[in-house]
DNA sequence: CTGAAAGCGCTAACAT
DNA sequence: ATGTTAGCGCTTTCAG
């Protein structure tokens, strides 16, 4: 059998309540008795049982994280940000993958509740009304990470996707490049839709017509999808001088499809990605990209959640982190013919 | 206040024990009363409190995962394997990053104990005696993943690193390539050491002397380290016809360093990596690599842990998964001058 | 400043 | 087949 708080109390010659007090610092304890307790704890090698503690206090010091897929580089990096701040505030992470399936996401909120997590960080490509409803029923503090609630009722930390794509497109326009292709994800996906909106806005502001033949949609944001889509439809965009891809992986897929036909960037087309994943610097040419503060997205989400949990004052329930454009070789114009 | 098992019992007109029974299937319950209970649960929207359950049953259905860094592609993929199997067996994952620091690893085992996890999956570059001792004191079922206990006392799932590097080296030797460089990680790191052993063994079997000038050590297994080391010492290995790098990222680092001097693979050197990360197919040239069954490493570890937890029969406490060599363009000899 | 006692919500004997 | 009754190990009033 394992040591309990009773054993410590007996060993120290005090009551269990006192032990609890020195453990939690919930009340002042005389230095002398505190020392006795600490000694007893040390001697017995006692460690408090967090489960019992959770039951009695109704706070488990654990928070749930629901995300589509940890093995996705972007999510893994966000998660690292979450975890670091969680550790800092003494919270533990209970992690689950949703595979971006709505029903599973909803079910997971339920099992997270069963686990009595103190709060939830939710990462999804699409925060549907169903899901929002689930959050409200669950009565759990939730922070959306890298997404927003369209209705704005759930606290969130994200970037302004429309503005980011706008900036990306403007980057080319400002340099006199006007035939700009867009490689997006599924048209229904909010991120993809917002970015397309930014792309279109920049074009129309510049007085350019939207040329549908320059718009491609991959089935998701991964490399394989980018390669497949670009391979199949490269001819559509053959007139393009530049490509805005909504993820670094998609950009690379486009590039490799181009290479299959003997093309190269930036010589044949200027190429810009999204996310500034490690990939961007590992490639040759290095990839110009819109940097999302990936790690910070997670870190700030977790920080916001701690504020929610500790009822600290909160200025902003919906925070948008700044993005930036990082210029690298894939858009180096000097290299162009 | 939230619904408890009492509320359900009252609503259904039975005792709480009966509710518990239909919830857990721990005893036969008459169909009729079972239906009443289920109806009551449904009506009240009752969900069992996993914390209370954990305290009473002394099993939390959660397992701890300690790994160096989730944002590392390899670990993230292993983790996904763990998580999938965990979900299948209804376990939850409590995740923590150790940053490969021994003291932190040891501390984390302690906090995992506090959380009353049913078991632990431990991923580390170096399973020191200190850590093994910690496991034994903690009395926790542990499975080492992607590493082994040198003493063989802790169950583990890994690959045979020495054999893998041996095969990689032989791959070149069998094709008449004899000047083979080795790009390893820190010499003290077990993985790196074992792989070097395999490299040396293949050479000596072939009657070739070990040429120290062909051996490079990066400070870790990441791209940046590979680039830095290769940039600084490329001249040392300039006579090499082939390079065995102990990770895909390291291989890419070498390649990009080579490119800085106008070189390219496979034209100037045949290049082989390790791990078969997604990177390998995303690059051009695509990278020949030793495939570790990354996902399976996690999945099999978790499966082994469930066997430990459920006291199922176990044939093998120390399993080695098969590796394989995947030939791609980076070692295509036809392309060589 | 410290102790006694009542739960937290559930499982698991032990009865019936 | 179902009910009764102790706890699980801790936090948290409430007294003193």
XYZ file of C-alpha atoms (C1' of nucleotides) in Angstrom:
706
model
C 0.000 0.000 0.000
C 1.058 3.519 -0.615
C 1.565 6.350 1.799
C -1.359 8.642 2.427
C -1.749 11.968 4.070
C -2.716 10.087 7.230
C 0.636 8.388 7.397
C 2.349 11.729 7.137
C 0.110 13.199 9.816
C 0.849 10.378 12.196
C 4.554 10.506 11.512
C 4.626 14.239 12.127
C 2.323 14.095 15.127
C -0.195 16.504 13.638
C -3.604 16.222 12.012
C -4.115 15.509 8.332
C -5.612 18.947 7.948
C -2.326 20.491 8.903
C -0.480 18.356 6.413
C -2.905 19.467 3.765
C -2.247 23.043 4.721
C 1.480 22.859 4.331
C 1.017 20.959 1.097
C -1.227 23.589 -0.407
C -0.232 26.684 1.480
C -3.911 27.334 2.088
C -3.351 28.690 5.586
C -0.539 29.821 7.778
C 1.230 27.053 9.638
C 3.775 27.581 12.397
C 7.298 27.256 11.018
C 8.083 24.599 13.543
C 5.198 22.271 12.724
C 5.665 22.933 9.050
C 9.212 21.677 9.404
C 8.004 18.537 11.152
C 5.522 17.864 8.376
C 8.056 18.435 5.660
C 10.428 16.079 7.412
C 7.763 13.404 7.625
C 6.921 13.821 3.963
C 10.541 13.485 3.088
C 11.063 10.506 5.313
C 8.099 8.573 3.986
C 8.632 9.613 0.412
C 5.052 10.769 0.367
C 3.467 12.142 -2.799
C -0.078 13.469 -2.827
C -2.604 11.585 -4.903
C -3.819 13.989 -7.558
C -6.973 11.997 -8.211
C -8.165 12.190 -4.634
C -7.228 15.798 -4.634
C -9.201 16.353 -7.795
C -12.266 14.714 -6.380
C -12.185 16.697 -3.172
C -11.348 20.045 -4.686
C -13.185 19.679 -7.992
C -10.169 20.951 -9.835
C -7.859 18.531 -11.547
C -5.123 20.813 -12.808
C -5.448 19.177 -16.163
C -6.656 20.657 -19.387
C -7.865 18.892 -22.491
C -6.455 19.517 -25.931
C -8.443 18.412 -28.941
C -6.738 18.757 -32.294
C -7.055 17.151 -35.725
C -3.713 15.346 -35.837
C -0.570 15.649 -33.741
C 1.569 14.206 -36.444
C 0.884 17.308 -38.486
C 3.855 19.616 -38.106
C 1.777 22.702 -37.563
C -0.329 21.170 -34.815
C 2.660 19.597 -33.141
C 4.295 22.986 -32.898
C 1.152 24.640 -31.566
C 0.876 21.857 -29.029
C 4.385 22.477 -27.867
C 3.430 26.074 -27.161
C 0.394 24.953 -25.212
C 2.373 22.459 -23.234
C 5.115 24.855 -22.225
C 2.709 27.371 -20.773
C 0.633 24.628 -19.180
C 3.729 23.345 -17.429
C 4.523 26.837 -16.279
C 1.119 27.049 -14.606
C 1.269 23.488 -13.318
C -1.351 22.091 -15.618
C -1.217 18.775 -17.378
C -2.337 18.123 -20.905
C -4.747 15.399 -21.883
C -4.333 15.027 -25.603
C -6.677 13.633 -28.241
C -6.772 13.581 -32.013
C -10.073 14.315 -33.683
C -9.077 13.679 -37.295
C -11.154 16.777 -37.961
C -14.334 14.728 -37.778
C -17.143 16.745 -36.270
C -18.913 13.925 -34.467
C -15.692 12.782 -32.915
C -14.910 16.323 -31.848
C -18.252 16.522 -30.106
C -17.804 13.165 -28.409
C -14.372 14.162 -27.235
C -15.692 17.241 -25.496
C -17.886 14.839 -23.545
C -15.098 12.518 -22.518
C -12.998 15.512 -21.577
C -15.796 16.550 -19.302
C -15.848 13.092 -17.756
C -12.160 13.459 -17.068
C -13.047 16.638 -15.230
C -10.544 18.773 -17.061
C -10.454 22.322 -15.776
C -10.546 23.705 -19.286
C -10.233 22.920 -22.944
C -8.158 24.058 -25.877
C -9.799 23.275 -29.141
C -8.115 23.266 -32.520
C -10.230 22.542 -35.531
C -10.487 23.518 -39.131
C -14.147 24.243 -38.757
C -15.931 25.328 -35.602
C -19.510 24.448 -36.476
C -22.600 25.685 -34.610
C -23.059 22.123 -33.321
C -19.667 22.263 -31.685
C -20.250 25.672 -30.194
C -23.464 24.342 -28.720
C -21.581 21.429 -27.210
C -19.167 23.807 -25.517
C -21.960 25.823 -24.049
C -23.704 22.765 -22.712
C -20.512 21.357 -21.262
C -19.986 24.449 -19.151
C -16.287 24.149 -19.722
C -13.911 27.077 -20.162
C -12.802 26.740 -23.783
C -10.273 28.565 -25.896
C -10.240 28.083 -29.638
C -6.759 27.954 -31.038
C -5.829 28.822 -34.611
C -9.522 29.163 -35.389
C -12.365 31.421 -34.464
C -15.991 31.053 -33.609
C -17.823 32.759 -36.489
C -20.279 34.105 -33.933
C -17.484 35.275 -31.706
C -18.957 33.763 -28.572
C -16.028 31.513 -27.721
C -12.669 33.007 -26.728
C -10.041 32.394 -29.372
C -6.488 33.015 -30.467
C -5.793 33.081 -34.173
C -4.419 35.170 -36.959
C -6.281 37.266 -39.481
C -6.238 34.911 -42.425
C -7.875 37.261 -44.825
C -5.394 40.011 -44.095
C -2.517 37.568 -44.360
C -3.529 36.406 -47.838
C -4.185 39.989 -48.787
C -0.658 40.921 -47.762
C 0.760 37.975 -49.658
C -1.020 38.985 -52.818
C -0.139 42.622 -52.399
C 3.482 41.613 -52.037
C 3.412 40.531 -55.660
C 1.178 43.302 -56.918
C 3.398 45.953 -55.371
C 6.257 44.528 -57.385
C 4.384 44.698 -60.627
C 3.484 41.029 -60.786
C -0.143 40.745 -61.803
C -0.765 37.211 -62.999
C -1.011 35.598 -59.574
C -2.371 32.111 -59.081
C -3.953 30.895 -55.865
C -3.549 27.382 -54.535
C -6.085 26.864 -51.774
C -7.521 23.998 -49.774
C -11.116 22.776 -49.852
C -13.342 25.728 -50.779
C -15.611 24.995 -47.825
C -12.837 25.196 -45.274
C -12.985 28.493 -43.366
C -9.229 29.096 -43.365
C -9.039 28.462 -47.038
C -12.087 30.611 -47.736
C -10.805 33.540 -45.727
C -7.467 33.425 -47.426
C -9.089 33.334 -50.805
C -11.121 36.349 -49.810
C -7.939 38.244 -49.025
C -6.459 37.203 -52.346
C -9.519 38.399 -54.233
C -9.690 41.620 -52.308
C -6.113 42.509 -53.187
C -6.774 41.773 -56.854
C -9.933 43.788 -57.023
C -8.362 46.716 -55.210
C -5.697 46.676 -57.860
C -8.402 46.817 -60.482
C -7.630 43.324 -61.683
C -10.363 40.880 -62.669
C -10.521 37.551 -60.872
C -9.303 34.928 -63.294
C -10.888 31.648 -62.189
C -8.415 29.656 -64.221
C -5.710 30.807 -61.871
C -7.440 29.386 -58.827
C -6.751 25.824 -57.715
C -8.180 23.930 -54.768
C -6.429 20.979 -53.152
C -8.373 18.456 -51.098
C -6.500 19.424 -47.952
C -3.480 21.481 -46.946
C -0.862 18.762 -47.166
C 1.984 18.160 -49.549
C 0.454 15.164 -51.251
C -2.714 17.067 -52.025
C -0.707 19.953 -53.394
C 1.340 17.695 -55.617
C -1.724 15.885 -56.910
C -3.693 19.021 -57.628
C -0.803 20.866 -59.185
C 0.147 17.873 -61.317
C -3.363 17.600 -62.656
C -4.018 21.270 -63.242
C -0.646 22.849 -63.816
C -1.606 23.782 -67.343
C -4.430 25.950 -66.007
C -1.968 28.141 -64.211
C 0.784 28.013 -66.790
C 0.332 31.688 -67.476
C 0.924 32.650 -63.869
C 3.968 34.621 -62.816
C 3.453 33.938 -59.140
C 1.622 31.522 -56.878
C 0.161 32.105 -53.452
C -0.263 28.734 -51.750
C -2.153 28.543 -48.477
C 0.401 26.280 -46.819
C 4.104 25.598 -47.159
C 3.394 21.992 -47.993
C 1.006 22.965 -50.731
C 3.631 25.325 -52.116
C 6.158 22.521 -52.189
C 3.668 20.251 -53.914
C 3.228 22.860 -56.591
C 6.952 23.264 -56.967
C 7.580 19.564 -57.381
C 4.786 19.273 -59.929
C 6.394 22.117 -61.805
C 9.743 20.375 -61.648
C 8.264 17.279 -63.236
C 7.754 19.448 -66.311
C 11.194 20.904 -66.115
C 10.203 24.100 -64.395
C 11.776 25.710 -61.339
C 11.161 28.489 -58.864
C 11.776 31.347 -58.798
C 12.947 31.243 -62.423
C 9.619 30.180 -63.907
C 7.270 31.275 -61.198
C 7.506 33.135 -57.897
C 6.287 30.935 -55.088
C 4.913 31.892 -51.706
C 3.710 29.583 -48.956
C 1.990 29.894 -45.615
C 2.920 29.031 -42.035
C 6.705 29.325 -42.025
C 7.116 25.726 -41.011
C 10.645 24.404 -40.667
C 10.223 23.136 -44.186
C 10.505 26.657 -45.521
C 14.175 26.998 -44.618
C 15.054 23.400 -45.287
C 14.074 23.577 -48.928
C 16.135 24.841 -51.813
C 15.125 27.358 -52.895
C 14.152 28.504 -49.438
C 10.510 29.367 -49.368
C 9.037 32.818 -49.026
C 6.133 32.437 -46.679
C 3.552 34.092 -44.508
C 4.644 33.371 -40.965
C 2.050 32.409 -38.463
C 3.391 32.545 -34.941
C 2.724 28.844 -34.612
C 4.228 28.226 -31.212
C 2.743 31.438 -29.874
C -0.685 30.497 -31.098
C -0.546 27.607 -28.641
C 1.215 29.503 -25.901
C -1.135 32.462 -25.982
C -4.177 30.192 -26.084
C -3.024 28.422 -22.978
C -2.244 31.687 -21.265
C -5.700 32.965 -22.073
C -7.183 29.785 -20.671
C -5.313 30.214 -17.410
C -6.758 33.686 -17.149
C -10.203 32.265 -17.663
C -9.566 29.633 -15.004
C -8.152 31.994 -12.438
C -10.653 34.691 -13.185
C -7.976 37.172 -14.003
C -8.966 40.313 -15.817
C -9.128 39.786 -19.548
C -8.857 42.620 -22.031
C -9.456 40.583 -25.125
C -11.441 37.388 -25.460
C -10.710 37.160 -29.153
C -7.088 37.793 -29.891
C -5.514 37.963 -33.294
C -1.777 37.478 -33.385
C 0.243 39.333 -35.998
C 1.427 37.560 -39.103
C 4.342 38.607 -41.251
C 5.816 37.913 -44.599
C 9.247 36.357 -44.749
C 11.041 36.843 -48.012
C 13.312 34.092 -49.186
C 14.675 32.746 -52.436
C 11.475 31.375 -53.908
C 10.343 34.879 -54.787
C 13.725 36.383 -55.631
C 13.007 38.384 -58.752
C 16.623 38.882 -59.759
C 16.721 35.209 -60.503
C 13.941 35.531 -63.019
C 14.516 35.516 -66.740
C -24.583 21.152 -9.439
C -24.035 18.245 -11.709
C -25.853 14.944 -11.887
C -24.425 12.086 -9.896
C -25.021 8.401 -9.905
C -27.477 8.996 -7.060
C -29.676 11.158 -9.213
C -29.795 8.455 -11.831
C -30.608 5.813 -9.222
C -33.454 7.857 -7.838
C -34.814 8.669 -11.274
C -34.730 5.003 -12.268
C -36.020 3.778 -8.933
C -33.046 1.506 -8.299
C -29.945 1.616 -6.127
C -26.736 3.305 -7.152
C -25.027 -0.049 -7.246
C -27.321 -1.140 -10.015
C -26.569 1.968 -11.968
C -22.892 1.306 -11.511
C -23.431 -2.204 -12.799
C -25.109 -1.202 -16.006
C -22.486 1.478 -16.463
C -19.600 -0.922 -16.116
C -21.158 -4.220 -17.078
C -19.607 -5.718 -13.966
C -22.593 -7.955 -13.281
C -25.737 -9.149 -14.983
C -28.693 -6.811 -14.716
C -32.216 -7.679 -15.765
C -32.977 -6.265 -19.191
C -35.943 -4.414 -17.851
C -34.158 -2.534 -15.082
C -31.223 -1.927 -17.344
C -33.592 -0.191 -19.723
C -34.954 1.955 -16.913
C -31.457 2.964 -15.888
C -30.420 3.777 -19.418
C -33.540 5.865 -19.818
C -32.778 7.769 -16.634
C -29.194 8.379 -17.747
C -30.432 9.659 -21.058
C -33.077 11.829 -19.492
C -30.728 13.466 -17.014
C -27.845 13.704 -19.438
C -25.737 11.950 -16.854
C -22.030 11.333 -17.422
C -19.905 9.447 -14.934
C -17.165 11.378 -13.194
C -13.899 9.731 -14.183
C -12.032 11.221 -11.251
C -14.339 9.721 -8.637
C -14.212 6.490 -10.550
C -10.453 6.609 -10.568
C -10.274 7.170 -6.851
C -12.632 4.341 -6.042
C -11.251 1.827 -8.498
C -7.615 2.851 -8.374
C -7.439 2.785 -12.132
C -7.663 5.999 -14.079
C -7.663 4.740 -17.647
C -4.996 7.229 -18.434
C -1.417 6.650 -19.356
C 1.479 9.051 -19.270
C 3.700 9.760 -22.233
C 7.063 11.381 -21.640
C 9.011 12.382 -24.720
C 11.743 14.889 -25.564
C 9.752 17.193 -27.838
C 6.395 16.810 -29.553
C 7.243 19.351 -32.155
C 9.845 16.957 -33.494
C 8.354 15.200 -36.495
C 9.542 11.786 -35.469
C 8.120 12.012 -31.963
C 4.873 13.475 -33.184
C 4.387 10.518 -35.460
C 5.245 8.025 -32.743
C 2.806 9.796 -30.475
C 0.072 9.476 -33.040
C 0.620 5.731 -33.027
C 0.428 5.646 -29.255
C -2.697 7.710 -29.207
C -4.567 5.637 -31.757
C -4.047 2.426 -29.867
C -4.747 4.125 -26.560
C -8.080 5.340 -27.909
C -8.848 1.860 -29.119
C -8.395 0.549 -25.589
C -10.168 3.507 -24.018
C -7.106 5.065 -22.472
C -6.305 8.728 -22.379
C -2.906 10.238 -22.878
C -1.283 12.665 -20.502
C 1.522 14.240 -22.450
C 4.709 15.951 -21.311
C 7.885 17.134 -22.969
C 11.154 16.398 -21.251
C 13.508 18.268 -23.559
C 15.699 15.224 -23.095
C 16.870 16.525 -19.720
C 17.452 13.694 -17.317
C 16.412 15.474 -14.147
C 13.215 16.607 -15.747
C 12.534 13.102 -16.992
C 12.903 11.810 -13.476
C 10.668 14.504 -12.015
C 8.042 13.800 -14.621
C 7.840 10.165 -13.663
C 6.958 11.415 -10.203
C 4.220 13.746 -11.313
C 2.846 11.019 -13.550
C 2.628 8.870 -10.479
C 0.770 11.622 -8.663
C -1.693 11.704 -11.519
C -2.176 8.009 -10.905
C -1.610 7.013 -14.493
C -2.110 3.321 -15.066
C 1.095 3.084 -17.047
C 3.831 5.003 -18.766
C 5.362 5.201 -22.198
C 8.797 6.657 -22.109
C 10.705 8.000 -25.074
C 14.206 9.225 -24.510
C 17.486 9.364 -26.264
C 19.252 7.953 -23.293
C 17.778 5.663 -20.669
C 20.233 6.133 -17.843
C 20.553 3.890 -14.772
C 19.107 6.734 -12.710
C 15.974 6.691 -14.787
C 15.632 2.930 -14.666
C 15.873 3.156 -10.909
C 13.119 5.746 -10.872
C 10.850 3.429 -12.824
C 11.459 0.605 -10.442
C 10.728 2.761 -7.421
C 7.601 4.185 -8.956
C 6.115 0.730 -9.354
C 4.577 1.825 -12.621
C 4.209 -0.361 -15.687
C 6.553 1.243 -18.196
C 7.283 0.625 -21.843
C 10.278 2.237 -23.457
C 9.578 3.393 -26.973
C 12.195 3.832 -29.682
C 14.882 3.112 -27.079
C 16.002 0.227 -24.974
C 17.158 -0.328 -21.452
C 20.804 -1.361 -21.805
C 20.220 -3.837 -18.989
C 17.110 -5.132 -20.655
C 15.006 -4.921 -17.502
C 12.376 -2.567 -18.816
C 10.035 -3.676 -21.620
C 10.721 -1.845 -24.835
C 9.846 -1.463 -28.475
C 12.550 -0.272 -30.813
C 14.500 -1.147 -33.880
C 17.936 -2.653 -34.158
C 19.949 0.453 -34.819
C 23.228 -1.293 -35.319
C 21.773 -3.667 -37.892
C 20.048 -0.794 -39.643
C 23.258 1.168 -40.062
C 25.035 -2.005 -41.067
C 22.475 -2.571 -43.804
C 22.761 1.004 -44.957
C 26.516 0.729 -45.261
C 26.324 -2.650 -46.934
C 23.921 -1.183 -49.439
C 26.782 0.914 -50.741
C 29.499 -1.681 -50.335
C 27.492 -4.228 -52.275
C 27.407 -1.788 -55.143
C 31.111 -1.275 -55.142
C 31.088 2.043 -53.344
C 33.817 2.002 -50.732
C 34.509 5.556 -49.668
C 31.532 5.962 -47.385
C 31.215 8.836 -44.944
C 29.172 8.722 -41.760
C 27.234 11.675 -40.378
C 26.197 10.869 -36.843
C 24.815 12.693 -33.826
C 26.575 13.227 -30.497
C 29.048 10.366 -29.980
C 27.657 9.753 -26.522
C 24.110 9.268 -27.699
C 23.198 5.581 -27.695
C 21.291 5.663 -30.992
C 24.138 7.419 -32.662
C 26.705 5.079 -31.145
C 24.880 1.944 -32.159
C 24.488 3.161 -35.677
C 28.128 3.988 -35.887
C 28.904 0.514 -34.666
C 26.891 -0.939 -37.533
C 28.697 1.310 -39.971
C 32.091 0.237 -38.687
C 31.138 -3.391 -38.651
C 30.129 -3.338 -42.294
C 33.379 -1.656 -43.220
C 35.575 -4.029 -41.309
C 33.737 -7.039 -42.663
C 34.517 -5.732 -46.100
C 38.149 -5.519 -45.118
C 38.130 -1.760 -45.238
C 39.963 0.359 -42.682
C 37.986 2.896 -40.674
C 38.891 6.293 -42.000
C 38.250 8.757 -39.169
C 38.285 11.672 -41.555
C 35.091 10.322 -43.065
C 33.236 10.434 -39.776
C 31.311 13.544 -38.743
C 29.298 14.167 -35.591
C 26.519 16.730 -35.392
C 25.403 18.140 -32.046
C 21.966 16.583 -32.431
C 19.880 14.882 -35.099
C 18.207 17.945 -36.532
C 18.578 19.724 -39.825
C 20.269 22.780 -38.431
C 22.933 20.687 -36.748
C 23.506 18.749 -39.946
C 23.860 21.908 -41.965
C 26.250 23.462 -39.482
C 28.445 20.411 -39.146
C 28.516 19.665 -42.839
C 29.259 23.287 -43.696
C 32.190 23.350 -41.324
C 33.674 20.004 -42.206
C 32.617 19.281 -45.748
C 36.224 19.322 -46.874
C 37.001 16.387 -44.583
C 34.578 14.210 -46.464
C 35.235 15.589 -49.900
C 36.676 12.291 -50.974
C 33.539 10.370 -50.072
C 31.392 8.735 -52.718
C 28.509 8.159 -50.360
C 27.174 9.411 -47.050
C 25.213 7.559 -44.417
C 23.440 10.119 -42.237
C 21.678 8.970 -39.078
C 18.566 11.022 -39.736
C 16.768 12.397 -42.747
C 17.198 15.894 -41.439
C 20.922 15.424 -41.041
C 21.081 14.092 -44.591
C 19.315 17.173 -45.857
C 21.655 19.384 -43.886
C 24.584 17.708 -45.581
C 22.985 18.097 -48.976
C 22.327 21.785 -48.542
C 25.875 22.350 -47.329
C 27.078 20.550 -50.409
C 24.871 22.699 -52.591
C 26.421 25.828 -51.164
C 29.624 24.688 -52.833
C 27.874 23.856 -56.044
C 27.543 20.143 -55.392
C 24.458 17.993 -55.761
C 23.228 14.508 -54.938
C 23.357 11.938 -56.310
C 25.719 13.354 -58.923
C 28.523 14.211 -56.538
C 27.714 11.950 -53.672
C 25.187 9.245 -52.896
C 23.106 10.224 -49.901
C 21.195 8.058 -47.478
C 19.144 9.157 -44.493
C 17.358 7.563 -41.598
C 13.725 7.435 -40.428
C 11.776 7.800 -43.658
C 10.074 10.923 -42.433
C 7.681 12.658 -44.792
C 10.607 14.863 -45.690
C 12.181 12.024 -47.646
C 9.544 12.060 -50.366
C 8.998 15.783 -50.292
C 12.568 16.575 -51.244
C 14.105 16.637 -54.681
C 15.985 14.424 -55.110
C 13.828 12.137 -53.056
C 15.839 10.683 -50.259
C 16.945 7.084 -49.936
C 16.473 6.216 -46.308
C 16.336 3.550 -43.669
C 12.688 3.323 -42.715
C 11.841 3.031 -39.085
C 8.237 2.057 -38.629
C 7.669 5.309 -36.768
C 3.945 5.099 -36.243
C 4.195 1.426 -35.373
C 6.853 2.086 -32.807
C 4.234 4.050 -30.894
C 1.360 1.746 -31.665
C 3.199 -1.414 -30.671
C 4.501 0.217 -27.489
C 1.002 1.120 -26.447
C -0.275 -2.314 -27.320
C 2.458 -3.864 -25.219
C 1.523 -1.591 -22.357
C -2.111 -2.664 -22.522
C -0.941 -6.250 -22.282
C 1.059 -5.361 -19.217
C -1.940 -3.612 -17.698
C -4.418 -6.364 -18.414
C -2.011 -9.092 -17.517
C -2.314 -10.688 -20.896
C 0.246 -13.257 -21.906
C 3.362 -11.638 -23.334
C 5.765 -13.464 -25.585
C 8.291 -10.700 -25.878
C 9.080 -7.957 -23.398
C 11.716 -6.483 -25.641
C 10.516 -6.208 -29.188
C 12.522 -5.057 -32.150
C 10.533 -3.942 -35.126
C 11.956 -4.529 -38.596
C 13.589 -1.703 -40.469
C 13.986 -1.536 -44.200
C 15.871 0.414 -46.789
C 13.899 2.496 -49.203
C 15.746 3.373 -52.360
C 15.032 6.687 -53.937
C 16.754 9.177 -56.162
C 19.434 10.369 -53.785
C 21.383 7.159 -54.353
C 20.544 6.606 -58.002
C 23.883 5.593 -59.501
C 22.870 6.107 -63.106
C 22.795 9.785 -62.396
C 26.422 9.749 -61.324
C 29.172 11.015 -63.564
C -2.699 28.190 14.398
C -4.569 23.458 14.551
C -7.953 19.521 14.888
C -12.378 17.022 13.935
C -15.524 15.713 10.720
C -18.104 15.855 6.621
C -18.118 14.951 2.153
C -16.356 14.810 -3.293
C -18.847 10.605 -6.770
C -17.858 6.393 -7.474
C -16.545 1.015 -6.987
C -16.611 -3.149 -4.663
C -17.281 -6.201 -1.158
C -20.955 -8.083 1.431
C -25.745 -9.060 2.080
C -30.145 -10.531 0.691
C -30.586 -9.872 -9.654
C -30.349 -5.950 -6.596
C -29.497 -3.179 -2.318
C -26.457 -1.611 1.694
C -22.363 -0.019 3.271
C -17.675 1.075 3.458
C -14.173 3.266 1.929
C -10.658 5.471 -2.069
C -7.218 10.030 -0.295
C -7.877 14.318 -0.165
C -9.989 19.400 0.664
C -12.680 22.215 3.282
C -15.863 24.051 6.514
C -16.475 24.593 11.295
C -14.779 24.669 16.005
C -11.693 25.806 19.250
